[in-house]
Structures are given as C-alpha cells and as structure tokens.
PDB file of C-alpha atoms in Angstrom:
ATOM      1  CA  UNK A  13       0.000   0.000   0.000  1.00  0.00           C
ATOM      2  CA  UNK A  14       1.781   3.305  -1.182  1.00  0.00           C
ATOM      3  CA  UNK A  15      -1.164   5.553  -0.725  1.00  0.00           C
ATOM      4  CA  UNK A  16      -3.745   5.233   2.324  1.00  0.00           C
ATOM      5  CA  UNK A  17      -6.699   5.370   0.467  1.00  0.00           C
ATOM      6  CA  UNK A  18     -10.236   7.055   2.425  1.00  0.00           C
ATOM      7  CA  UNK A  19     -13.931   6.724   1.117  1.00  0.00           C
ATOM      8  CA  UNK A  20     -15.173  10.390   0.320  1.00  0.00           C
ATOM      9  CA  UNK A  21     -18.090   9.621   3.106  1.00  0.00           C
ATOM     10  CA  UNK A  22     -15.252   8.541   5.712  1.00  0.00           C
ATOM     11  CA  UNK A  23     -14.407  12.193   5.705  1.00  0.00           C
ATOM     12  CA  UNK A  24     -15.775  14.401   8.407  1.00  0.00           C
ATOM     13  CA  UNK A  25     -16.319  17.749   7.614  1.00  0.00           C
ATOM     14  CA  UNK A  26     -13.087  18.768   9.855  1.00  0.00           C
ATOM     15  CA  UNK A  27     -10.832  16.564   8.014  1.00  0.00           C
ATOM     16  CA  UNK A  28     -10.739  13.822  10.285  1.00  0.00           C
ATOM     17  CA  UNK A  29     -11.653   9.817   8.566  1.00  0.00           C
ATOM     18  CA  UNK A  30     -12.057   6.528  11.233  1.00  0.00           C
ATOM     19  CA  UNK A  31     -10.881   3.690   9.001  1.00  0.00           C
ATOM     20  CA  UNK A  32     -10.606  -0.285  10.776  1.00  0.00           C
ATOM     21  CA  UNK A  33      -9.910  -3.603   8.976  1.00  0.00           C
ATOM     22  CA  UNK A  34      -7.090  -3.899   6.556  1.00  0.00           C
ATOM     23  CA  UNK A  35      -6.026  -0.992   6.004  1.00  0.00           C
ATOM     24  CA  UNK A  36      -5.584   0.023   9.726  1.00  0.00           C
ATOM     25  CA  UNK A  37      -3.599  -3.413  10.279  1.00  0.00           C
ATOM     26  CA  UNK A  38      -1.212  -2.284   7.594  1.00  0.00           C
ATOM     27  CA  UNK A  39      -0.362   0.773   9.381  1.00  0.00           C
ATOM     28  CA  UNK A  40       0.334  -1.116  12.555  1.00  0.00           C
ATOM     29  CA  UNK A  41       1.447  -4.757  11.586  1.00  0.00           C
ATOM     30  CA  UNK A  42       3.444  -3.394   8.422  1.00  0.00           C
ATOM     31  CA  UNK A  43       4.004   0.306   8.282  1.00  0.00           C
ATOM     32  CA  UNK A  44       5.050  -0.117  12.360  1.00  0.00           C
ATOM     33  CA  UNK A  45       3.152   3.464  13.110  1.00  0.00           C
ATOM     34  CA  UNK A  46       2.266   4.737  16.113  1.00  0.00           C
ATOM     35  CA  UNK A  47      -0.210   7.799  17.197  1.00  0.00           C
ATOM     36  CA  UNK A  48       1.410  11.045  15.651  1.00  0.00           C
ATOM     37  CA  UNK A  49       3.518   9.841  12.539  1.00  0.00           C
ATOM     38  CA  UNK A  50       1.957  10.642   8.949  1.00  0.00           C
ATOM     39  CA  UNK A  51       1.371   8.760   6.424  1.00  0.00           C
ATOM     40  CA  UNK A  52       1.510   9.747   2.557  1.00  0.00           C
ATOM     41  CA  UNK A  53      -2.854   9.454   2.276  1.00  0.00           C
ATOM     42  CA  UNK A  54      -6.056  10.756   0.125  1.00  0.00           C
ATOM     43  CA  UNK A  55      -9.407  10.320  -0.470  1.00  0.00           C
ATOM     44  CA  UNK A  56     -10.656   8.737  -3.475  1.00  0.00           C
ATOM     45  CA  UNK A  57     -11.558  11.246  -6.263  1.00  0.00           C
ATOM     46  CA  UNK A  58     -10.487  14.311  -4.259  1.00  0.00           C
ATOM     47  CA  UNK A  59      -6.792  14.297  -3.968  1.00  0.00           C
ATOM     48  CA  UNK A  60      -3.767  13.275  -1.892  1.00  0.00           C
ATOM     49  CA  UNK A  61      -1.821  15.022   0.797  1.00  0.00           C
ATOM     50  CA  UNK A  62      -1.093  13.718   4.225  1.00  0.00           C
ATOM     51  CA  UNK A  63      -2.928  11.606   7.249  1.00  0.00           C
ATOM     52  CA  UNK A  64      -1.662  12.190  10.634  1.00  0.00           C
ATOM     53  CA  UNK A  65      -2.621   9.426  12.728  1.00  0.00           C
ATOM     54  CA  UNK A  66      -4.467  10.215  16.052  1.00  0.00           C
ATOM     55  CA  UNK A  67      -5.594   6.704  17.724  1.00  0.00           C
ATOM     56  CA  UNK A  68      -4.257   3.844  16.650  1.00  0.00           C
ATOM     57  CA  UNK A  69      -5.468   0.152  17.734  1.00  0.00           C
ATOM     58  CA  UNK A  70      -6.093  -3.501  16.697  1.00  0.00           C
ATOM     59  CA  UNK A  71      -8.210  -2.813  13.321  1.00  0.00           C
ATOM     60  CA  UNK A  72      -8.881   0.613  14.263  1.00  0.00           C
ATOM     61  CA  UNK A  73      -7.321   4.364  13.579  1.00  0.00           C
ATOM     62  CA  UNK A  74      -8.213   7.384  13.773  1.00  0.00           C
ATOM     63  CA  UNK A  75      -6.655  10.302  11.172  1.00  0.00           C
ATOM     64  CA  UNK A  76      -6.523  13.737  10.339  1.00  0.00           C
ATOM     65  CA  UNK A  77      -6.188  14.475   6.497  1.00  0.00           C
ATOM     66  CA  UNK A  78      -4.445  17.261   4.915  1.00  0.00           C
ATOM     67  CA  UNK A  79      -5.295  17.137   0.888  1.00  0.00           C
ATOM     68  CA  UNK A  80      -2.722  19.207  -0.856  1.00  0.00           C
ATOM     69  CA  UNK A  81      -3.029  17.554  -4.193  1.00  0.00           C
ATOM     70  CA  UNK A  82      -6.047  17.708  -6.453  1.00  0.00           C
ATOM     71  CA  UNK A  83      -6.536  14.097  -7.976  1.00  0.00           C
ATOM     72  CA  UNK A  84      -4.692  12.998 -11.153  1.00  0.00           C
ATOM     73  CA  UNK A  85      -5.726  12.262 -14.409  1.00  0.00           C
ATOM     74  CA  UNK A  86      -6.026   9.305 -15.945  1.00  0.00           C
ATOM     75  CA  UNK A  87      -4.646   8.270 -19.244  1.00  0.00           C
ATOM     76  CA  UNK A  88      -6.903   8.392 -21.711  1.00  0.00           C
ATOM     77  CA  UNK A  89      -6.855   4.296 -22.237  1.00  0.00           C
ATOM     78  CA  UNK A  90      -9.685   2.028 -22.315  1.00  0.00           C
ATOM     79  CA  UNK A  91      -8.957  -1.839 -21.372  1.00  0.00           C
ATOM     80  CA  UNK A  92     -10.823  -4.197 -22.817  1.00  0.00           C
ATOM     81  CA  UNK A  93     -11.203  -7.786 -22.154  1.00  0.00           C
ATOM     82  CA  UNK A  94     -12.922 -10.753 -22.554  1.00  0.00           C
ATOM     83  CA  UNK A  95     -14.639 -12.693 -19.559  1.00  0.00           C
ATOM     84  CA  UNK A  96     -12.350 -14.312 -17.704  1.00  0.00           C
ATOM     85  CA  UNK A  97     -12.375 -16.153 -14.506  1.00  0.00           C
ATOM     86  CA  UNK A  98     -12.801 -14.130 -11.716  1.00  0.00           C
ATOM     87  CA  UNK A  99      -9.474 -14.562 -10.232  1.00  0.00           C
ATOM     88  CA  UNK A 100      -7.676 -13.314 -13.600  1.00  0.00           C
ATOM     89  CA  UNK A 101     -10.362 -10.391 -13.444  1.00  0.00           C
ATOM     90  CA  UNK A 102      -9.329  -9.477  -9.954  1.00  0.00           C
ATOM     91  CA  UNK A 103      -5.887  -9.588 -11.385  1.00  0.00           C
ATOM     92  CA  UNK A 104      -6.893  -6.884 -14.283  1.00  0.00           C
ATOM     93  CA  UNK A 105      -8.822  -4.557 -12.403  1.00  0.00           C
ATOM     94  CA  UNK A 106      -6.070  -4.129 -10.224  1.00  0.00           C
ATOM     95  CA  UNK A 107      -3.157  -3.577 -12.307  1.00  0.00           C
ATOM     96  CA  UNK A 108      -5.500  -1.405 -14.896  1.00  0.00           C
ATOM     97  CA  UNK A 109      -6.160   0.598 -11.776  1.00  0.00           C
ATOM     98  CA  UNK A 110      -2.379   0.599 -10.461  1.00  0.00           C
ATOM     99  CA  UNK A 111      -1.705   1.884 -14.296  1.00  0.00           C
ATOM    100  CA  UNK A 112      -3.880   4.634 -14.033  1.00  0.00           C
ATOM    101  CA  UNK A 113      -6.166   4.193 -17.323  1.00  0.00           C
ATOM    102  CA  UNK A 114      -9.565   5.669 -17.667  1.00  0.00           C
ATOM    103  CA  UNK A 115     -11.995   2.181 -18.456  1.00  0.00           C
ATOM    104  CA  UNK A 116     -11.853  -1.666 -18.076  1.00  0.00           C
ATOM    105  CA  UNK A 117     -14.111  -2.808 -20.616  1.00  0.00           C
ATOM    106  CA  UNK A 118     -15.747  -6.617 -20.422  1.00  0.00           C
ATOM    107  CA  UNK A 119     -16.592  -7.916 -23.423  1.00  0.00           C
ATOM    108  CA  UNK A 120     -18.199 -11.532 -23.772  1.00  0.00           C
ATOM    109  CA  UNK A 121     -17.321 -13.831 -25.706  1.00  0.00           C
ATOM    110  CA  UNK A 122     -18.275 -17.321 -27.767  1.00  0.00           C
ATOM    111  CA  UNK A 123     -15.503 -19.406 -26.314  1.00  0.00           C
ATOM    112  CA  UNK A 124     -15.828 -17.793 -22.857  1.00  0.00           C
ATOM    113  CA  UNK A 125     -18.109 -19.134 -19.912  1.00  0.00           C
ATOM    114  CA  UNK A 126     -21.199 -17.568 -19.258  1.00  0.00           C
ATOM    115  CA  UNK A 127     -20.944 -17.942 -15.625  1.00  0.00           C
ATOM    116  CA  UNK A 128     -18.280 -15.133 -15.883  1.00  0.00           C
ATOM    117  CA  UNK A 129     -20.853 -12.408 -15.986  1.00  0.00           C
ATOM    118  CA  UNK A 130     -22.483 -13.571 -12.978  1.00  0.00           C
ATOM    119  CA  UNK A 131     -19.894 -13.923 -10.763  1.00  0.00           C
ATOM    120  CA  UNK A 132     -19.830 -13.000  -7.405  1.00  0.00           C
ATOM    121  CA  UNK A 133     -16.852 -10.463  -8.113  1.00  0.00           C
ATOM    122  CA  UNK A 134     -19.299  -7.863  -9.961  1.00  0.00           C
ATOM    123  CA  UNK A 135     -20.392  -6.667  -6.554  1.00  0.00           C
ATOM    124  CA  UNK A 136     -17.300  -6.341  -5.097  1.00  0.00           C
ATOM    125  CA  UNK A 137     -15.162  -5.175  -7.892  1.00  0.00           C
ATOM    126  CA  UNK A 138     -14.503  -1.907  -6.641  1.00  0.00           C
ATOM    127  CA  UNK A 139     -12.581  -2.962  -3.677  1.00  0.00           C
ATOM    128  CA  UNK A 140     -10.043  -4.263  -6.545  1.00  0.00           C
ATOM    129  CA  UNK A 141      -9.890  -0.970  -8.073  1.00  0.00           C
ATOM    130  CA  UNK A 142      -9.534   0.790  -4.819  1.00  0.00           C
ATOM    131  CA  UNK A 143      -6.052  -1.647  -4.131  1.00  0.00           C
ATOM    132  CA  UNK A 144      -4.702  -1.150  -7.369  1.00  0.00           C
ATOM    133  CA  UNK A 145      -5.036   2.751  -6.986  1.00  0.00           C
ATOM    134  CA  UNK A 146      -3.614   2.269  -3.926  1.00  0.00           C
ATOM    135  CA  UNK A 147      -0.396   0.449  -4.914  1.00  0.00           C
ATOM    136  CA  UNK A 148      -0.078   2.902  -7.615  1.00  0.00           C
ATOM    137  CA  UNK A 149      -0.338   5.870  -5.364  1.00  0.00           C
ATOM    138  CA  UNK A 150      -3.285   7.397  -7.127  1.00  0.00           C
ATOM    139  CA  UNK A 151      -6.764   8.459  -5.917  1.00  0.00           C
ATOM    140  CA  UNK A 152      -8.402   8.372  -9.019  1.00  0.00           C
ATOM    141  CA  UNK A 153     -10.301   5.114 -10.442  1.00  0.00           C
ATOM    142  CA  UNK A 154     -11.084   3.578 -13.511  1.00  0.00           C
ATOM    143  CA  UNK A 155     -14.665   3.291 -14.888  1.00  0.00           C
ATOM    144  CA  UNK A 156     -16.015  -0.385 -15.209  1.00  0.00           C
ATOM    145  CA  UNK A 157     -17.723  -1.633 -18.254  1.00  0.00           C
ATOM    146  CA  UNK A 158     -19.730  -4.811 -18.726  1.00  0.00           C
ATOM    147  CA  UNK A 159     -21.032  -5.318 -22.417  1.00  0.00           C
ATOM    148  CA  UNK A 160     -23.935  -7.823 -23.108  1.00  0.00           C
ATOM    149  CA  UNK A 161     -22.544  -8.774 -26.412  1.00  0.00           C
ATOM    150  CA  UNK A 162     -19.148  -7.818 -28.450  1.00  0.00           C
ATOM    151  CA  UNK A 163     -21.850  -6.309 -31.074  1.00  0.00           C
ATOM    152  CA  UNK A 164     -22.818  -4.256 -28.146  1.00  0.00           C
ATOM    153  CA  UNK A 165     -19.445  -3.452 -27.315  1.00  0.00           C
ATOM    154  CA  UNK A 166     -18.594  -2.881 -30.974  1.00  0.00           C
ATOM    155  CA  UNK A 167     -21.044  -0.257 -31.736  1.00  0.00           C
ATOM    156  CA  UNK A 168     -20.249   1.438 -28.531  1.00  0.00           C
ATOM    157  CA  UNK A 169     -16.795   1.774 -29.401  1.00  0.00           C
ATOM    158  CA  UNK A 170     -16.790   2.690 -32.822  1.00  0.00           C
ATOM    159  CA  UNK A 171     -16.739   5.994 -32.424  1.00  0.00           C
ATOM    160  CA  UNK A 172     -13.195   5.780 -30.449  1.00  0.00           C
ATOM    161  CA  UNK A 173     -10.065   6.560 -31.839  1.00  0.00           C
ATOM    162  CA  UNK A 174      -6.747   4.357 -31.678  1.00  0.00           C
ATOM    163  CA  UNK A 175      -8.867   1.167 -31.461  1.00  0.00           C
ATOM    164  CA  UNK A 176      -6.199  -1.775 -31.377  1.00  0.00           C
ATOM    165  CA  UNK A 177      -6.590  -6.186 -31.473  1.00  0.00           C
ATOM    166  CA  UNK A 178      -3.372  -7.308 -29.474  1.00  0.00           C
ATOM    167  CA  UNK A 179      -3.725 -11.078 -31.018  1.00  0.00           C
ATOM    168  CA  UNK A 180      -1.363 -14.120 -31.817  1.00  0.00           C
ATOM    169  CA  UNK A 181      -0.314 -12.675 -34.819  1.00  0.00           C
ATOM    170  CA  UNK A 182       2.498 -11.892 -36.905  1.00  0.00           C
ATOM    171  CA  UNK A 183       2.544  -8.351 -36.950  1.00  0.00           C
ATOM    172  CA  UNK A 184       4.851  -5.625 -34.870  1.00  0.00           C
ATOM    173  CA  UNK A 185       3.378  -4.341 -32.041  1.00  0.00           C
ATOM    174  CA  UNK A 186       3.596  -0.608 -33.428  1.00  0.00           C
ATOM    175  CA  UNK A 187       1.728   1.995 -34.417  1.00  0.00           C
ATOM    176  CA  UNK A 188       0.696   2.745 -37.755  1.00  0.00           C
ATOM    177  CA  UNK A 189      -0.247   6.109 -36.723  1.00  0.00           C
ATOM    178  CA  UNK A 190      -0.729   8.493 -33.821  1.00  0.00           C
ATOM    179  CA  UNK A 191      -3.377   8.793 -31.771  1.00  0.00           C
ATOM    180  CA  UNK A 192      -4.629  10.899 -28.801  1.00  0.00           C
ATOM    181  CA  UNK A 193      -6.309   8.262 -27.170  1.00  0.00           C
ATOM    182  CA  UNK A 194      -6.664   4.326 -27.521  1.00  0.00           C
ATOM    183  CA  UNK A 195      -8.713   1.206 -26.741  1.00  0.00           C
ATOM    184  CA  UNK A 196      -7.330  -2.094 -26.430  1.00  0.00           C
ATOM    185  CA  UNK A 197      -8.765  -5.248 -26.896  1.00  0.00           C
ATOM    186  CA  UNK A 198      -7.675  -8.639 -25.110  1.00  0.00           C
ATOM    187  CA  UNK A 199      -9.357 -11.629 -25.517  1.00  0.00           C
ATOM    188  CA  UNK A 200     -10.043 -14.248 -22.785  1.00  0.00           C
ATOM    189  CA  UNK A 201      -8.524 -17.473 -22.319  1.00  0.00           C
ATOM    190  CA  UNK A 202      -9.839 -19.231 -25.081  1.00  0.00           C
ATOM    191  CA  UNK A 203      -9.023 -16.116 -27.482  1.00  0.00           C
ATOM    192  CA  UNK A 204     -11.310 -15.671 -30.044  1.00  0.00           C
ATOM    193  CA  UNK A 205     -13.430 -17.335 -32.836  1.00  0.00           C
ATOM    194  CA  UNK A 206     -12.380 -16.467 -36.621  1.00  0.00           C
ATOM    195  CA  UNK A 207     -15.870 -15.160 -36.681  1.00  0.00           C
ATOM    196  CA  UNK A 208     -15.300 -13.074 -33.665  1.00  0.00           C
ATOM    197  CA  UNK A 209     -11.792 -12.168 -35.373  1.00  0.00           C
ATOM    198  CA  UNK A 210     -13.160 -10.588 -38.569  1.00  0.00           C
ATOM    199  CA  UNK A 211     -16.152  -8.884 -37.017  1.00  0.00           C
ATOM    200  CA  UNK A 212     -13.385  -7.100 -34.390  1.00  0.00           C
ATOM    201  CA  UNK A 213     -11.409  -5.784 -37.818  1.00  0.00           C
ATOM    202  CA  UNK A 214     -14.076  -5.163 -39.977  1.00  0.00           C
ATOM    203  CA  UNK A 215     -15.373  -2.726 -37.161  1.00  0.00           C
ATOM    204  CA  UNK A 216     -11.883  -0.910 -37.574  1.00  0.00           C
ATOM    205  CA  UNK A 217      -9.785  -2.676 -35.148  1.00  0.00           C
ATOM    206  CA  UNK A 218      -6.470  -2.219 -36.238  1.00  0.00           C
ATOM    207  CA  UNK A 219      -4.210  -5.630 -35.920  1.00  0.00           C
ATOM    208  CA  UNK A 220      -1.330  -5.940 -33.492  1.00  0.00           C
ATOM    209  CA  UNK A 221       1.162  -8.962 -32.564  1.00  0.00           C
ATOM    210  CA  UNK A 222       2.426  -9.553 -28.974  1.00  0.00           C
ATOM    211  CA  UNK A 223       5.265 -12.328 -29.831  1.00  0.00           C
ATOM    212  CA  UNK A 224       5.164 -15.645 -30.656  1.00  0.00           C
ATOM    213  CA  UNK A 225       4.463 -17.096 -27.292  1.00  0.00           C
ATOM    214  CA  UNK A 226       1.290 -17.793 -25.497  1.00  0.00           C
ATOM    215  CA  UNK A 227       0.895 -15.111 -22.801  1.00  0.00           C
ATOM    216  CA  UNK A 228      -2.448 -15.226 -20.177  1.00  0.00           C
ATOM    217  CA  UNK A 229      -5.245 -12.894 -20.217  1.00  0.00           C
ATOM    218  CA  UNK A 230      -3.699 -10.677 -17.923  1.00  0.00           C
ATOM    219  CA  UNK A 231      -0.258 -10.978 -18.987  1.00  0.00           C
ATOM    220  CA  UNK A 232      -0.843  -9.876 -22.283  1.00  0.00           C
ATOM    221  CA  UNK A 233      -3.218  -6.926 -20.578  1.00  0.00           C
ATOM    222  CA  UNK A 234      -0.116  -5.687 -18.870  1.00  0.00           C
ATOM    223  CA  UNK A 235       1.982  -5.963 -22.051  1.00  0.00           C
ATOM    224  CA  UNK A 236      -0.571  -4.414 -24.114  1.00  0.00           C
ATOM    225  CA  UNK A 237      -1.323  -1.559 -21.580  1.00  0.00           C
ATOM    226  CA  UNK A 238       2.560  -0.444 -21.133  1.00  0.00           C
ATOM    227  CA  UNK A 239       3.048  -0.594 -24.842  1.00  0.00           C
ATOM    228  CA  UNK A 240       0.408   1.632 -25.925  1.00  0.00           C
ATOM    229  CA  UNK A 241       0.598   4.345 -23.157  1.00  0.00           C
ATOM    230  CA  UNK A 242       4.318   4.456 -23.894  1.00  0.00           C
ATOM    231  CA  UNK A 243       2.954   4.767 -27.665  1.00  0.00           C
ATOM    232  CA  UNK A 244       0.893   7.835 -26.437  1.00  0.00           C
ATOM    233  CA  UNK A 245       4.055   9.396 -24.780  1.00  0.00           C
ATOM    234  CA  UNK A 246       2.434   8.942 -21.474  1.00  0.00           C
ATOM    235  CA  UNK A 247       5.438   6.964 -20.071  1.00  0.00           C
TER     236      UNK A 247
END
C-alpha cells in the first residue's frame, strides 16, 4: 500500500476519517506506526496530501487528512477484455487501476463461460480498483464496463479513436499512426473465434502482434497496456 486510500463519506467535515480492517492493520502490523507519525494518504476522487494518525489500535485508527493535491488524471486508455475467470479479473482490475487508465471494458465472448458475468466479483469489484489505486499511489479510479454482447461493445466503441486487437499474430506491435487516445482489446482465455476475429477488424480494429508465445489474459493486458501508453508518450 503506497497511498492510504479514504472513502469520500469517511471524511468528516473537519478533516478527520475513522478507518478499521485492513487498512488500519497495515499501518500497525506493516508500516510499524504509532499515534502522531503521517502517512503519505487521500481520499478517493479528491486528492492526496497527508494523514496524521491520532488513535491507533487492533483494526482501528483514527486520522486527520491534509489534501494538498487535487486528484490525477487518468490516461486516456480504455482496457478491454474478454470474460475471464474471476481470479484473472481481480488480477486486471487491479493492475488497470495501479496503471492509471480511464476504463476496463468486459466484453463476452463465444468461447468464454457464461458464468463469468455472474460472478460473485461484480459486486465487489470496486474494492479491486480501490487496491490497485492504492499500490499505484493514485486516488483516481477507472470506470467499469460490462457489455452484453461484443456487437454491443462494438457499436459502442466505434466511435473511439486508436482502437487496437493485441492477437497471436504476426505483426509488430507498433503503431501505424498516432493517436490521442486508444482502446485495447484482449481476448479471454480461449481467445477468439475467426468469426469473432473478422467482425473485431471489420469494425476498424487495427491488428497488433504480442510475440510468438502464449501469454495469459492478464499478462498480455499488462503488455498491451505499457506498450500503448508508452505509444501515447504517457510513459
């Protein structure tokens, strides 16, 4: 945890949050703090700054936040992904938050289990998000997304630019031209049909390789996600 994240309706009105669980533990299992050291904090959406720690017990503390910084951007990069099994989607949501992107997209698909878009992870999602932006010391989080359909996700997309397929194929992983913005599209474990293939780049997808090796859903999100915001000059 590089950034004690708060709930905007933790925050009393003079500045002060009571936080137990988790993230209390850290500070006093991990972190070793005691009442009166600081802690680099911020609430969620608002900004970052500073959380001086008043009371400090098994699962409990007490702070008082300073926010000096308003809350970052985030890059203007959309994640999309096919269902996946919630574990590799706890994975995603993480490290798209840690990243600092704008959207995780879910986009079903033929090969992929239906069960996926029922899973008991769509109500707790957020606490995902909320870890990742906390690792990457950011108070700002990514939108969610869950499509019915990849037609549905298709048509809501086509008016995006930069839209990229990161596939098994034989073609560089670099740009044919520059963009302001992108969105990237992953499939899920089982990849895609050749139906599901053509439909993508007939809808303007524009083809990209990753290697020659088999990577995993979120491996190749990671890959895909560092090489196009260093494509954007954003790294």
């Amino acid at each position: 945890m590089n950034l004690l994240l708060c709930e905007p309706e933790e925050l009393s009105p003079d500045g002060r949050a009571e936080i137990s669980g988790q993230r209390a533990e850290h500070l006093r299992k991990i972190l070793k703090l005691n009442p009166g050291d600081s802690v680099t904090a911020g609430v969620i959406g608002r900004g970052t700054g500073r959380a001086e720690i008043e009371e400090l017990g098994p699962g409990y503390a007490r702070l008082k936040l300073t926010i000096s910084n308003p809350p970052e951007s985030l890059y203007p990069l959309s994640l999309a992904v096919g269902m996946v099994r919630p574990i590799q989607t706890r994975r995603i949501l993480k490290t798209a938050a840690a990243f600092g992107i704008q959207e995780v997209l879910f986009v079903p698909t033929a090969l992929g289990e239906n069960s996926y878009r029922e899973a008991k992870i769509w109500g707790e999602y957020r606490n995902f998000l909320v870890e990742g932006a906390s690792q990457g010391g950011i108070c700002s989080l990514p939108e969610v997304i869950r499509y019915g359909s990849l037609e549905e996700f298709l048509e809501g997309t086509s008016h995006r630019d930069g839209r990229i397929l990161f596939d098994l194929a034989d073609v560089p992983a670099a740009p044919s031209g520059k963009s302001e913005e992108a969105v990237i599209l992953i499939g899920s474990e089982r990849g895609w049909t050749e139906k599901e293939r053509r439909r993508i780049l007939d809808a303007g997808f524009e083809l990209r390789g990753l290697g020659r090796r088999i990577l995993t859903t979120e491996t190749a999100c990671t890959a895909a996600t560092a090489l196009t915001l260093r494509e954007l000059d954003l790294f």
